[in-house]
Amino acid sequence: MKKVILIMLLFTVMISAKTPTKAEKQEMLRQFVEFQNIVKNKDIDGFISMLEFPDIRGFLLIMGPFTAEEEKEITRDREGIIVTEKMLRRHSAEIFEDLEVLNDIKVDLDKGKVENYFVDNATEEDKKKKYFFDRSRDCYYYYNSKKEKVYLENLRIWDNRTDLEFMEDGLYVLDYLWQNKLTPEDSFMGSGFVYVFSFKENKLRLQDLYVND
């Protein structure tokens, strides 16, 4: 999946005091697994059936580049490209490639449990070093090598995470970068992608996709 440049951020999702019932969560998970199978099988008809029209926008769902002919067909509003079924079918390969990350989430429907995805990206070489935090230099970490400070190119060591969380009226999947335990100072995330699913009238639908930066 495409990754954006690493920057500091704080991710917030507004969740009200109301929480879904156990039965609602189970139904959302069941339909989320259906969506995962649709992505795995590259089933464009199934995918279209699980989109929330007309609210879905193609700002990130379909990124282009577009041919001159396609540009004539595109309608944009302040939120991005207005998605049509024709566009979805034409760009289905790139759409499914970007959605593959959703299958990193493991769901056990019998137990109603979710196993989120996590990869510790610290190498064995990384683990041999001692890291120091330099707040005066944009919060970069560094290590000492031959009495010189060597700053990490991307601020710190980042791990990959993909988490599923429930909201009042649906669920979201957050695919993001999180600070490694070797470089833990000042909690924040790297940029990530957020996939928002609504749950209305007992139907789970992909509602939005955006970069959390």
CSV table of C-alpha atoms in Angstrom, one decimal:
chain,number,residue,atom,x,y,z
A,1,MET,CA,0.0,0.0,0.0
A,2,LYS,CA,1.2,3.5,-0.7
A,3,LYS,CA,2.8,5.2,2.3
A,4,VAL,CA,3.0,8.9,2.7
A,5,ILE,CA,6.0,10.8,4.1
A,6,LEU,CA,6.4,10.4,7.9
A,7,ILE,CA,5.4,13.4,9.9
A,8,MET,CA,4.2,14.0,13.5
A,9,LEU,CA,0.6,13.9,14.2
A,10,LEU,CA,-2.1,13.0,16.7
A,11,PHE,CA,-5.0,10.8,15.4
A,12,THR,CA,-8.4,11.5,16.9
A,13,VAL,CA,-11.7,9.7,16.1
A,14,MET,CA,-14.8,11.2,17.6
A,15,ILE,CA,-16.7,8.5,19.4
A,16,SER,CA,-19.8,9.3,21.4
A,17,ALA,CA,-20.7,7.7,24.8
A,18,LYS,CA,-23.0,5.2,23.0
A,19,THR,CA,-21.3,1.9,22.0
A,20,PRO,CA,-22.6,-0.9,19.7
A,21,THR,CA,-24.1,-3.9,21.3
A,22,LYS,CA,-22.4,-7.3,21.3
A,23,ALA,CA,-24.9,-8.5,18.6
A,24,GLU,CA,-24.2,-5.4,16.5
A,25,LYS,CA,-20.4,-5.8,16.8
A,26,GLN,CA,-20.8,-9.5,15.7
A,27,GLU,CA,-22.8,-8.5,12.7
A,28,MET,CA,-20.4,-5.8,11.7
A,29,LEU,CA,-17.5,-8.3,12.0
A,30,ARG,CA,-19.4,-10.8,9.9
A,31,GLN,CA,-19.9,-8.2,7.1
A,32,PHE,CA,-16.3,-7.0,7.4
A,33,VAL,CA,-15.1,-10.5,6.7
A,34,GLU,CA,-17.4,-10.5,3.7
A,35,PHE,CA,-15.7,-7.3,2.6
A,36,GLN,CA,-12.2,-8.9,3.2
A,37,ASN,CA,-13.2,-11.8,0.9
A,38,ILE,CA,-14.4,-9.3,-1.8
A,39,VAL,CA,-11.0,-7.7,-1.7
A,40,LYS,CA,-9.2,-11.0,-1.7
A,41,ASN,CA,-11.2,-12.2,-4.7
A,42,LYS,CA,-11.1,-8.8,-6.5
A,43,ASP,CA,-14.9,-8.9,-6.8
A,44,ILE,CA,-15.8,-5.5,-8.2
A,45,ASP,CA,-19.6,-6.1,-8.1
A,46,GLY,CA,-19.4,-7.2,-4.5
A,47,PHE,CA,-17.2,-4.1,-3.7
A,48,ILE,CA,-19.6,-1.7,-5.3
A,49,SER,CA,-22.5,-3.3,-3.4
A,50,MET,CA,-20.7,-2.4,-0.1
A,51,LEU,CA,-20.0,1.2,-0.8
A,52,GLU,CA,-22.1,4.0,0.7
A,53,PHE,CA,-23.3,6.0,-2.3
A,54,PRO,CA,-23.5,8.9,-2.8
A,55,ASP,CA,-21.3,9.8,0.2
A,56,ILE,CA,-18.2,7.9,-0.9
A,57,ARG,CA,-15.6,10.1,-2.5
A,58,GLY,CA,-12.7,9.0,-4.7
A,59,PHE,CA,-10.0,11.4,-3.5
A,60,LEU,CA,-7.9,8.5,-2.4
A,61,LEU,CA,-10.0,5.5,-3.6
A,62,ILE,CA,-9.0,6.5,-7.2
A,63,MET,CA,-5.8,8.5,-7.3
A,64,GLY,CA,-5.1,8.6,-11.1
A,65,PRO,CA,-3.3,9.7,-13.1
A,66,PHE,CA,-6.2,10.1,-15.5
A,67,THR,CA,-6.2,10.2,-19.3
A,68,ALA,CA,-7.5,13.3,-21.1
A,69,GLU,CA,-10.7,11.4,-21.9
A,70,GLU,CA,-11.2,10.4,-18.2
A,71,GLU,CA,-10.7,14.0,-17.1
A,72,LYS,CA,-13.6,15.1,-19.2
A,73,GLU,CA,-15.8,12.6,-17.4
A,74,ILE,CA,-14.7,13.5,-13.9
A,75,THR,CA,-16.9,15.6,-11.6
A,76,ARG,CA,-15.2,17.1,-8.5
A,77,ASP,CA,-16.6,18.8,-5.5
A,78,ARG,CA,-14.9,20.2,-2.4
A,79,GLU,CA,-14.3,16.7,-0.9
A,80,GLY,CA,-12.8,15.2,-4.0
A,81,ILE,CA,-13.7,13.2,-7.1
A,82,ILE,CA,-17.3,12.1,-7.2
A,83,VAL,CA,-17.1,8.3,-7.8
A,84,THR,CA,-19.2,6.6,-10.5
A,85,GLU,CA,-19.6,2.9,-11.1
A,86,LYS,CA,-17.8,3.3,-14.4
A,87,MET,CA,-14.8,4.8,-12.7
A,88,LEU,CA,-14.7,2.0,-10.1
A,89,ARG,CA,-14.7,-0.7,-12.7
A,90,ARG,CA,-12.0,1.0,-14.8
A,91,HIS,CA,-9.7,1.4,-11.8
A,92,SER,CA,-10.5,-1.8,-9.9
A,93,ALA,CA,-7.0,-3.1,-10.0
A,94,GLU,CA,-5.5,-0.2,-8.2
A,95,ILE,CA,-8.4,0.0,-5.8
A,96,PHE,CA,-8.0,-3.7,-4.7
A,97,GLU,CA,-4.2,-3.2,-4.4
A,98,ASP,CA,-4.7,-0.4,-1.9
A,99,LEU,CA,-7.4,-2.3,0.0
A,100,GLU,CA,-5.2,-5.4,0.5
A,101,VAL,CA,-4.1,-4.1,3.9
A,102,LEU,CA,-7.5,-4.7,5.3
A,103,ASN,CA,-6.8,-8.5,5.1
A,104,ASP,CA,-4.0,-8.1,7.6
A,105,ILE,CA,-6.8,-8.0,10.2
A,106,LYS,CA,-7.7,-11.5,11.4
A,107,VAL,CA,-11.3,-12.0,12.6
A,108,ASP,CA,-12.5,-15.1,14.5
A,109,LEU,CA,-16.2,-15.0,14.1
A,110,ASP,CA,-16.9,-18.0,16.3
A,111,LYS,CA,-15.3,-16.2,19.3
A,112,GLY,CA,-16.1,-12.6,18.1
A,113,LYS,CA,-12.5,-11.6,18.4
A,114,VAL,CA,-10.2,-9.4,16.3
A,115,GLU,CA,-6.5,-9.8,16.0
A,116,ASN,CA,-4.9,-6.6,14.8
A,117,TYR,CA,-1.7,-6.5,12.7
A,118,PHE,CA,1.7,-5.5,14.1
A,119,VAL,CA,5.2,-5.7,12.8
A,120,ASP,CA,8.2,-4.7,14.9
A,121,ASN,CA,10.6,-3.2,12.4
A,122,ALA,CA,13.7,-2.9,14.6
A,123,THR,CA,16.5,-5.0,13.1
A,124,GLU,CA,19.0,-7.0,15.1
A,125,GLU,CA,21.5,-4.2,14.2
A,126,ASP,CA,19.1,-1.6,15.6
A,127,LYS,CA,18.8,-3.5,18.8
A,128,LYS,CA,22.5,-3.3,19.5
A,129,LYS,CA,22.4,0.5,19.5
A,130,LYS,CA,21.5,3.0,22.2
A,131,TYR,CA,19.3,5.8,21.0
A,132,PHE,CA,19.0,9.3,22.4
A,133,PHE,CA,16.1,11.8,21.9
A,134,ASP,CA,16.9,15.3,20.7
A,135,ARG,CA,14.0,17.6,21.3
A,136,SER,CA,15.9,20.6,20.0
A,137,ARG,CA,16.2,19.0,16.6
A,138,ASP,CA,12.6,18.4,15.6
A,139,CYS,CA,12.4,15.4,18.0
A,140,TYR,CA,14.8,13.3,16.1
A,141,TYR,CA,16.5,10.3,17.6
A,142,TYR,CA,20.2,9.6,17.2
A,143,TYR,CA,22.9,7.2,18.2
A,144,ASN,CA,26.6,7.7,18.7
A,145,SER,CA,29.0,6.3,16.1
A,146,LYS,CA,32.7,7.1,16.5
A,147,LYS,CA,31.9,10.0,18.8
A,148,GLU,CA,29.5,11.5,16.2
A,149,LYS,CA,25.8,11.8,16.4
A,150,VAL,CA,24.0,9.9,13.6
A,151,TYR,CA,20.4,11.1,13.3
A,152,LEU,CA,17.7,8.6,12.1
A,153,GLU,CA,16.4,9.6,8.7
A,154,ASN,CA,12.8,9.2,9.6
A,155,LEU,CA,12.9,10.7,13.2
A,156,ARG,CA,12.8,7.3,14.9
A,157,ILE,CA,12.2,3.6,14.2
A,158,TRP,CA,8.7,2.9,13.1
A,159,ASP,CA,6.6,-0.2,13.4
A,160,ASN,CA,3.6,-1.1,11.1
A,161,ARG,CA,0.2,-1.4,12.7
A,162,THR,CA,-3.3,-2.1,11.3
A,163,ASP,CA,-6.1,-1.8,13.9
A,164,LEU,CA,-9.8,-2.3,13.8
A,165,GLU,CA,-11.9,-0.3,16.2
A,166,PHE,CA,-15.7,0.1,16.7
A,167,MET,CA,-17.5,3.4,16.6
A,168,GLU,CA,-21.1,4.3,17.6
A,169,ASP,CA,-22.4,3.8,14.1
A,170,GLY,CA,-19.8,1.6,12.5
A,171,LEU,CA,-16.1,0.7,12.6
A,172,TYR,CA,-12.9,2.0,11.2
A,173,VAL,CA,-9.6,0.4,10.2
A,174,LEU,CA,-6.4,2.5,10.8
A,175,ASP,CA,-3.3,1.5,8.9
A,176,TYR,CA,-0.4,3.5,10.3
A,177,LEU,CA,3.1,3.7,11.6
A,178,TRP,CA,3.8,3.7,15.3
A,179,GLN,CA,7.0,4.4,17.3
A,180,ASN,CA,9.1,1.4,18.1
A,181,LYS,CA,9.8,0.7,21.7
A,182,LEU,CA,13.5,1.5,21.1
A,183,THR,CA,12.5,5.1,20.3
A,184,PRO,CA,9.5,5.8,22.5
A,185,GLU,CA,9.8,9.4,23.6
A,186,ASP,CA,6.8,11.7,22.8
A,187,SER,CA,4.0,9.5,21.7
A,188,PHE,CA,2.7,10.1,18.2
A,189,MET,CA,2.0,8.3,15.0
A,190,GLY,CA,3.4,8.5,11.5
A,191,SER,CA,0.9,9.2,8.8
A,192,GLY,CA,-1.6,6.5,8.0
A,193,PHE,CA,-4.7,5.6,6.1
A,194,VAL,CA,-8.2,5.5,7.7
A,195,TYR,CA,-11.0,3.3,6.3
A,196,VAL,CA,-14.3,4.3,7.7
A,197,PHE,CA,-17.3,1.9,7.6
A,198,SER,CA,-20.8,3.0,8.4
A,199,PHE,CA,-23.4,0.6,9.9
A,200,LYS,CA,-26.9,1.6,9.1
A,201,GLU,CA,-30.1,-0.5,9.0
A,202,ASN,CA,-27.9,-3.5,9.8
A,203,LYS,CA,-25.7,-3.0,6.7
A,204,LEU,CA,-21.9,-2.3,6.8
A,205,ARG,CA,-20.7,0.0,4.1
A,206,LEU,CA,-17.4,1.6,3.2
A,207,GLN,CA,-18.1,5.3,3.7
A,208,ASP,CA,-14.8,7.1,3.6
A,209,LEU,CA,-11.0,6.7,3.0
A,210,TYR,CA,-8.6,9.4,3.9
A,211,VAL,CA,-5.0,10.1,5.0
A,212,ASN,CA,-4.5,10.8,8.6
A,213,ASP,CA,-1.8,13.4,8.6
